[in-house]
């Protein structure tokens, strides 16, 4: 019993150590040449451009649902007037970044783990090493850089679409007047709400690329190993996102 | 002749499993050497030790006077080699010609070339391994195994290495394609006049390609000599290996 517990603890500690070493190396490689700009561009396109539809869809539904919920809740206190500002704050501070992060994590950290894992299996990583190309610089750094740079843009777009979603539901289904909803939104706009969300987005981008690359890099050999690596990548990057979200919220807005 | 690769008494084990047990091997310049051994005897492990991907537990490996452990000269060390990997290891996010160009761009020897010159060398090498110009801009996944092997060979020779390593060059290919690839490898090595080291479990490949063969058993070199002398060499394991290989090919 104690032996099992000990072994389990040791294994987790080793894993944490391995992740830390990996992340440190990966981050250092983001700031030291050579930079593979073509790779960075390729990942920016696949993360940013191809994630737009799902991020947009999630954001609009989130905004719509939020408006509906708040309407139901606030009529109990006769506070319907606050709905515009709640949608704005809720989307820009929390829902926009978190939903976009989770969706992109599902899409990208799995594909990063699968791509790098199969490169490991098919000896492409060995081939890089024999060409004296540092796999951290060629595989890990471009993914981290592009993910951290692209996520804030995605989230900015998600914010706009999400707020629009709330506006649509409020003005069409719930009889709010268009003019007063817009003035309320404008009056309650705080730049810091948006900026804090964008900072979160960059951190989420780091979690997505970091865990995606990590699990791919150390995936077990064989198709099964790569399959497991993709699953672990999605799970751990999502947990990473939610944990970072709490930490950053506490840091930015905590008492 | 001068030795280019010397492997001296190396040991390597994984969690108590002794894979290499005091293996020593000298390969001279311009030799075409074949390492022959059973599946799982540690051939790929030996290759990875030679490339510095695995660290040896003890013993020494030097190539052209540079030690594998010499961190300062590791880039120079690595660039003595080119490897034709068992699964080709072409980068699947790049087209065929980009694969070859990528190899050239990393090589110290070709540092002064501009992109046009690099493209020209890449095209020449792809043509020289018997591929057509229409494959330049397709991705490795769109090619057959034999074509991928050729493309990988083009990438390997484009950097003008001193030693070419072939890991199971015919595995996964049908006998006719395998034969064509073996011929291509032999001609290429001859034309370039360089050292080559092939790893295989296929006796036919060994007989066809080798100046000398080393047979590996139980983590050491059991026998070393010319392939034609294998049959009556006096070493029990080697003769057994020889007989078994011929029984299988006679049954085909
Ligand atoms: N990374 C590793 N970790 C643990 N054990 C390993 C590792 N790589 C190889 N081994 C073990 O080393 C032994 C030799 O493996 P190796 O791949 O070198 O065989 P091989 O001679 O290349 O066989 P084949 O002809 O089938 O390719 C095997 O028993 C294998 O389990
Ligand atoms: Mg092998």
Short mmCIF file of C-alpha atoms and ligand atoms in Angstrom, two decimals, chain A residues 221, chain B residues 13-15 17 19 37-46 48 54 86 167-168 199-201, ligand 1:
data_model
loop_
_atom_site.label_atom_id
_atom_site.label_comp_id
_atom_site.label_asym_id
_atom_site.label_seq_id
_atom_site.Cartn_x
_atom_site.Cartn_y
_atom_site.Cartn_z
CA UNK A 221 5.79 4.30 -29.85
CA UNK B 13 21.57 -1.64 -21.40
CA UNK B 14 17.95 -0.66 -20.84
CA UNK B 15 16.60 -1.26 -17.35
CA UNK B 17 18.44 -5.68 -20.34
CA UNK B 19 21.61 -5.04 -25.43
CA UNK B 37 21.95 -9.85 -37.08
CA UNK B 38 18.74 -11.32 -35.83
CA UNK B 39 15.70 -9.20 -35.16
CA UNK B 40 16.01 -7.62 -31.75
CA UNK B 41 19.75 -8.20 -31.39
CA UNK B 42 20.38 -4.48 -31.04
CA UNK B 43 21.23 -3.29 -34.53
CA UNK B 44 19.08 -0.20 -34.32
CA UNK B 45 20.38 0.49 -30.83
CA UNK B 46 23.95 0.32 -32.17
CA UNK B 48 21.47 5.18 -32.42
CA UNK B 54 21.46 7.06 -27.22
CA UNK B 86 14.14 2.30 -42.01
CA UNK B 167 18.93 1.04 -41.79
CA UNK B 168 17.10 -1.99 -43.22
CA UNK B 199 22.17 -2.61 -41.08
CA UNK B 200 20.05 -5.55 -42.07
CA UNK B 201 18.81 -9.00 -41.15
N1 LIG C 1 14.36 2.97 -26.18
C1 LIG C 1 14.42 1.71 -25.72
N2 LIG C 1 14.10 1.46 -24.43
C2 LIG C 1 14.17 0.20 -23.94
N3 LIG C 1 14.57 -0.86 -24.63
C3 LIG C 1 14.89 -0.69 -25.92
C4 LIG C 1 14.85 0.60 -26.53
N4 LIG C 1 15.23 0.48 -27.82
C5 LIG C 1 15.50 -0.82 -27.99
N5 LIG C 1 15.31 -1.53 -26.86
C6 LIG C 1 15.53 -2.97 -26.71
O1 LIG C 1 16.76 -3.30 -27.28
C7 LIG C 1 16.69 -4.53 -27.96
C8 LIG C 1 17.25 -4.39 -29.36
O2 LIG C 1 16.39 -3.60 -30.13
P1 LIG C 1 16.74 -3.10 -31.60
O3 LIG C 1 15.62 -2.23 -32.04
O4 LIG C 1 18.10 -2.55 -31.63
O5 LIG C 1 16.70 -4.47 -32.44
P2 LIG C 1 17.08 -4.64 -33.97
O6 LIG C 1 18.29 -5.50 -34.01
O7 LIG C 1 17.15 -3.34 -34.64
O8 LIG C 1 15.86 -5.48 -34.49
P3 LIG C 1 15.05 -5.34 -35.88
O9 LIG C 1 15.83 -6.12 -36.86
O10 LIG C 1 13.75 -6.02 -35.54
O11 LIG C 1 14.92 -3.91 -36.19
C9 LIG C 1 15.24 -4.97 -27.93
O12 LIG C 1 15.12 -6.01 -27.01
C10 LIG C 1 14.49 -3.76 -27.46
O13 LIG C 1 13.44 -4.15 -26.64
#
